[in-house]
């Protein structure tokens, strides 16, 4: 299948590039409202899976809520507040940075990155998830060594949770950029899972994750990041971006969206997300910067990204 063009990149009046992709919108009951592209074929949702993994951690014994849970479900920018809280999460579990299996990396936040002297495991954007995984192992009495391996009891428990929340089997298991297992399933399954999280009953692990992320969007992402802006501007929205052009979000009523750019480029995700939110009747007046990012030439705007997705 050739996916449709969802976003065009215009420079000086000429369409310079296009981003093809797939998009699905599901109703609160999980039925499909709209779909374009290959929304039933398995993809790697990358970090968009983290909220689902967060539910699995809670079910396995993790006792985090609020800020720590948001960070465990996030892809932080490596800013000081992120790093300090990851270190505190590890210390509370009786561990330190050496226990992290994620690779060393520089912070995503550019000013913080420029000030860094070396890449560290704790500044890697997935270190919050890994700290949460380690804390889960400690709580469950599982070994922390090899916690990132697919055969570890933790990863088996997280896989079971993903299957339950998406309502479909895992098509294949790969290795994410952070070294942890990566589960392949469809965009439709991803959207349905996000809808389930926001509509879950009070006190459930699903709603605990959704509430933590929505209450602490900066810890989910960071300064000038898409998830931070989306959740900060739209009350009740749950949002999580993933690498390779993936983004999933759900409105407070359980209407959910999952999208992926075929070329893996993330620059079209936010404009498309804002367009879908507007179609769903959401006030997007505070999301102008995400909706219309400029194309620069010589340091000044000479073009724009234009959403070409046709609303149903």
Coordinates of C-alpha atoms in Angstrom, one line a residue:
X1 CA 0.0 0.0 0.0
X2 CA 1.2 3.5 -0.8
X3 CA 0.2 5.8 2.0
X4 CA -1.4 9.1 1.1
X5 CA 0.4 12.4 1.4
X6 CA -0.6 13.9 4.8
X7 CA 1.8 16.9 5.0
X8 CA 3.5 19.0 2.3
X9 CA 6.6 21.1 2.8
X10 CA 6.5 24.3 0.8
X11 CA 9.6 26.4 0.2
X12 CA 9.4 29.7 -1.7
X13 CA 6.1 28.7 -3.3
X14 CA 7.2 25.2 -4.4
X15 CA 6.3 21.9 -2.7
X16 CA 9.8 20.7 -1.9
X17 CA 8.9 17.5 0.1
X18 CA 5.9 15.5 1.1
X19 CA 5.3 13.2 4.1
X20 CA 3.1 10.2 3.5
X21 CA 1.6 8.3 6.3
X22 CA -1.3 6.6 8.1
X23 CA -3.8 7.9 10.5
X24 CA -6.7 6.5 12.5
X25 CA -9.3 8.1 14.7
X26 CA -11.3 5.8 17.1
X27 CA -14.4 6.6 19.0
X28 CA -14.7 6.3 22.8
X29 CA -16.0 2.7 22.4
X30 CA -13.0 1.8 20.2
X31 CA -14.8 1.7 16.9
X32 CA -13.0 3.4 13.9
X33 CA -14.3 6.8 13.0
X34 CA -11.8 7.5 10.2
X35 CA -8.7 5.8 8.7
X36 CA -6.2 6.5 6.0
X37 CA -3.2 4.4 5.1
X38 CA -2.1 1.1 6.7
X39 CA -3.7 1.5 10.1
X40 CA -4.1 -2.3 10.7
X41 CA -0.6 -3.3 9.8
X42 CA 2.0 -3.7 12.6
X43 CA 4.3 -0.8 13.2
X44 CA 6.8 -0.1 16.0
X45 CA 5.1 2.8 17.9
X46 CA 8.4 3.5 19.7
X47 CA 8.0 5.7 22.7
X48 CA 4.2 6.1 22.1
X49 CA 4.0 2.7 23.9
X50 CA 5.4 4.1 27.2
X51 CA 2.0 4.9 28.7
X52 CA 1.0 1.3 28.1
X53 CA 4.3 0.1 29.7
X54 CA 3.6 2.4 32.6
X55 CA 0.3 0.6 33.2
X56 CA 2.2 -2.7 33.2
X57 CA 4.7 -1.4 35.7
X58 CA 2.0 -0.4 38.1
X59 CA 0.3 -3.8 37.8
X60 CA 3.6 -5.4 38.6
X61 CA 4.0 -3.5 41.8
X62 CA 5.4 0.0 41.0
X63 CA 4.0 2.4 43.6
X64 CA 4.8 5.6 41.8
X65 CA 2.1 8.3 41.1
X66 CA 2.2 11.9 39.9
X67 CA 5.6 13.3 38.8
X68 CA 7.6 10.1 39.1
X69 CA 5.0 8.1 37.1
X70 CA 4.8 10.8 34.4
X71 CA 8.6 10.7 34.1
X72 CA 8.5 6.8 33.9
X73 CA 6.1 7.2 30.9
X74 CA 7.9 10.0 29.2
X75 CA 10.8 10.8 26.9
X76 CA 12.4 13.6 28.8
X77 CA 14.7 16.3 27.3
X78 CA 17.5 15.8 29.9
X79 CA 17.0 19.1 31.6
X80 CA 18.1 19.5 35.2
X81 CA 14.7 18.8 36.6
X82 CA 14.4 15.6 34.6
X83 CA 17.8 14.3 35.6
X84 CA 17.5 15.1 39.3
X85 CA 14.2 13.3 39.5
X86 CA 15.5 10.2 37.6
X87 CA 18.4 10.1 40.1
X88 CA 16.0 10.4 43.0
X89 CA 13.8 7.5 41.6
X90 CA 16.9 5.3 41.4
X91 CA 18.1 6.2 44.8
X92 CA 14.6 5.5 46.3
X93 CA 15.0 2.0 44.8
X94 CA 18.5 1.6 46.3
X95 CA 20.2 2.0 42.9
X96 CA 22.2 4.5 41.0
X97 CA 22.9 5.4 37.4
X98 CA 25.1 2.4 36.8
X99 CA 22.0 0.2 37.0
X100 CA 20.5 1.8 33.9
X101 CA 20.7 -0.3 30.8
X102 CA 19.9 2.6 28.4
X103 CA 23.0 3.9 26.5
X104 CA 24.7 7.2 27.4
X105 CA 23.3 10.1 25.4
X106 CA 23.4 13.9 25.4
X107 CA 20.3 15.8 26.5
X108 CA 17.7 16.6 23.8
X109 CA 17.3 20.1 25.2
X110 CA 19.8 22.1 23.1
X111 CA 21.0 24.6 25.8
X112 CA 21.5 21.7 28.2
X113 CA 23.2 19.7 25.6
X114 CA 25.7 22.4 24.8
X115 CA 26.5 22.7 28.5
X116 CA 27.1 19.0 28.9
X117 CA 30.6 17.7 29.0
X118 CA 29.8 14.0 28.1
X119 CA 26.9 11.8 27.3
X120 CA 25.4 10.0 30.3
X121 CA 22.9 7.3 30.8
X122 CA 20.8 9.5 33.1
X123 CA 20.4 12.2 30.5
X124 CA 19.3 9.7 27.8
X125 CA 15.6 10.5 27.1
X126 CA 14.4 7.1 28.1
X127 CA 16.2 7.0 31.5
X128 CA 12.9 7.8 33.3
X129 CA 11.3 4.7 31.8
X130 CA 14.3 2.6 32.7
X131 CA 14.3 4.0 36.2
X132 CA 10.7 3.0 36.5
X133 CA 11.4 -0.5 35.2
X134 CA 14.2 -0.9 37.7
X135 CA 11.9 0.3 40.6
X136 CA 9.3 -2.2 39.4
X137 CA 11.8 -5.0 39.6
X138 CA 12.8 -4.0 43.1
X139 CA 9.1 -3.8 44.2
X140 CA 8.3 -7.2 42.6
X141 CA 11.4 -9.0 43.9
X142 CA 12.7 -9.6 40.4
X143 CA 16.4 -9.3 39.5
X144 CA 17.5 -6.0 38.2
X145 CA 20.3 -7.5 36.1
X146 CA 19.0 -8.1 32.6
X147 CA 15.7 -6.3 33.2
X148 CA 15.9 -4.9 29.7
X149 CA 15.9 -8.4 28.1
X150 CA 12.7 -9.7 26.5
X151 CA 12.8 -12.9 28.6
X152 CA 12.9 -11.1 31.9
X153 CA 9.7 -11.4 34.0
X154 CA 9.3 -7.6 33.8
X155 CA 9.2 -7.5 30.0
X156 CA 6.9 -10.5 29.9
X157 CA 4.5 -8.6 32.2
X158 CA 4.7 -5.5 30.1
X159 CA 4.1 -7.4 26.9
X160 CA 0.9 -9.0 28.4
X161 CA -0.3 -5.5 29.3
X162 CA 0.3 -4.2 25.8
X163 CA -1.7 -7.1 24.4
X164 CA -4.6 -6.5 26.7
X165 CA -4.8 -2.7 26.2
X166 CA -4.4 -2.8 22.4
X167 CA -6.7 -5.8 22.0
X168 CA -4.4 -7.5 19.6
X169 CA -1.3 -9.8 19.7
X170 CA 2.2 -8.4 19.4
X171 CA 3.3 -9.0 15.8
X172 CA 7.0 -9.0 16.6
X173 CA 9.3 -7.9 19.3
X174 CA 12.3 -5.8 18.4
X175 CA 14.9 -3.7 20.3
X176 CA 14.2 0.0 20.9
X177 CA 16.8 2.7 20.7
X178 CA 17.1 2.6 24.5
X179 CA 17.8 -1.1 24.5
X180 CA 14.5 -2.3 25.9
X181 CA 12.1 -4.6 24.1
X182 CA 9.9 -2.9 21.4
X183 CA 6.5 -4.3 20.6
X184 CA 5.0 -4.1 17.1
X185 CA 1.2 -3.7 16.7
X186 CA -1.2 -1.6 14.7
X187 CA -2.0 2.1 14.9
X188 CA -5.6 1.1 15.5
X189 CA -4.5 -0.9 18.5
X190 CA -2.5 2.1 19.7
X191 CA -5.4 4.5 19.4
X192 CA -7.8 2.1 21.2
X193 CA -5.3 1.7 24.0
X194 CA -5.0 5.5 24.6
X195 CA -8.8 5.8 24.6
X196 CA -8.9 3.1 27.3
X197 CA -6.4 4.9 29.5
X198 CA -8.4 8.1 29.7
X199 CA -11.8 6.4 30.1
X200 CA -10.7 4.0 32.8
X201 CA -12.3 3.9 36.2
X202 CA -11.0 5.9 39.1
X203 CA -8.1 4.3 40.9
X204 CA -7.2 2.0 38.0
X205 CA -3.7 1.7 36.8
X206 CA -4.8 3.1 33.4
X207 CA -6.2 6.3 34.8
X208 CA -3.3 6.7 37.2
X209 CA -1.0 6.8 34.2
X210 CA -3.2 9.2 32.2
X211 CA -3.7 11.5 35.2
X212 CA 0.1 11.6 36.0
X213 CA 1.0 12.5 32.4
X214 CA -1.7 15.1 32.0
X215 CA -0.7 16.7 35.3
X216 CA 3.0 16.8 34.5
X217 CA 3.4 17.3 30.8
X218 CA 6.9 18.9 31.2
X219 CA 8.2 15.7 32.8
X220 CA 6.7 13.7 30.0
X221 CA 8.8 15.7 27.5
X222 CA 10.4 19.1 28.3
X223 CA 10.8 22.7 27.2
X224 CA 9.4 23.4 23.7
X225 CA 8.5 19.8 23.1
X226 CA 5.3 18.6 21.3
X227 CA 3.7 16.6 24.1
X228 CA 4.3 19.4 26.6
X229 CA 2.6 21.9 24.3
X230 CA -0.3 19.7 23.3
X231 CA -1.2 18.6 26.9
X232 CA -0.6 22.1 28.2
X233 CA -3.0 23.7 25.7
X234 CA -5.8 21.1 25.6
X235 CA -7.5 20.2 28.9
X236 CA -7.7 16.5 29.5
X237 CA -5.6 15.5 26.5
X238 CA -3.2 12.6 26.8
X239 CA -0.4 12.8 24.3
X240 CA 2.8 10.8 23.6
X241 CA 5.1 11.1 20.6
X242 CA 7.4 8.3 19.4
X243 CA 10.4 8.1 17.3
X244 CA 10.1 7.5 13.5
X245 CA 7.2 9.8 13.1
X246 CA 4.7 8.3 15.5
X247 CA 2.2 10.3 17.7
X248 CA -0.8 9.1 19.7
X249 CA -3.3 11.1 21.7
X250 CA -6.7 10.9 23.3
X251 CA -9.2 13.4 24.3
X252 CA -10.8 13.3 27.7
X253 CA -13.9 11.6 26.4
X254 CA -11.9 8.7 24.9
X255 CA -11.8 9.8 21.3
X256 CA -8.3 8.8 20.2
X257 CA -5.9 9.3 17.4
X258 CA -2.7 7.5 16.2
X259 CA -0.6 8.5 13.3
X260 CA 2.7 7.6 11.7
X261 CA 4.8 9.2 8.9
X262 CA 6.1 6.6 6.5
X263 CA 9.5 8.3 6.2
X264 CA 9.9 8.5 9.9
X265 CA 10.2 12.3 9.9
X266 CA 8.6 13.8 13.0
X267 CA 8.2 17.4 11.7
X268 CA 4.8 16.7 10.1
X269 CA 3.4 15.1 13.2
X270 CA 2.5 18.2 15.2
X271 CA 0.8 20.1 12.4
X272 CA -1.2 17.1 11.5
X273 CA -2.2 16.5 15.1
X274 CA -3.4 20.1 15.5
X275 CA -5.4 19.7 12.3
X276 CA -7.1 16.6 13.6
X277 CA -7.8 18.2 16.9
X278 CA -9.5 21.1 15.1
X279 CA -11.6 18.6 13.1
X280 CA -12.6 17.0 16.4
X281 CA -13.9 20.4 17.6
X282 CA -11.0 21.3 19.9
X283 CA -10.0 24.9 20.4
X284 CA -6.4 25.0 18.9
X285 CA -5.9 28.7 19.2
X286 CA -3.0 28.2 21.6
X287 CA -1.2 25.7 19.3
X288 CA -0.3 28.1 16.4
X289 CA 3.4 27.4 16.8
X290 CA 2.8 23.7 16.3
X291 CA 0.2 24.1 13.6
X292 CA 2.4 26.3 11.4
X293 CA 6.1 25.8 11.9
X294 CA 8.1 27.9 9.4
X295 CA 10.4 26.7 6.7
X296 CA 13.5 28.9 7.0
X297 CA 15.8 30.3 4.4
X298 CA 18.7 32.5 5.5
X299 CA 17.2 32.5 9.0
X300 CA 13.9 33.9 8.0
X301 CA 10.6 32.2 7.1
X302 CA 10.3 31.4 3.4
X303 CA 7.7 28.6 3.5
X304 CA 5.6 26.4 5.7
X305 CA 4.4 23.0 6.4
X306 CA 0.9 22.5 5.0
X307 CA -1.4 19.7 6.1
X308 CA -2.9 18.0 3.1
X309 CA -4.9 15.4 5.0
X310 CA -8.6 15.6 4.0
X311 CA -10.9 15.5 7.0
X312 CA -13.9 13.1 6.5

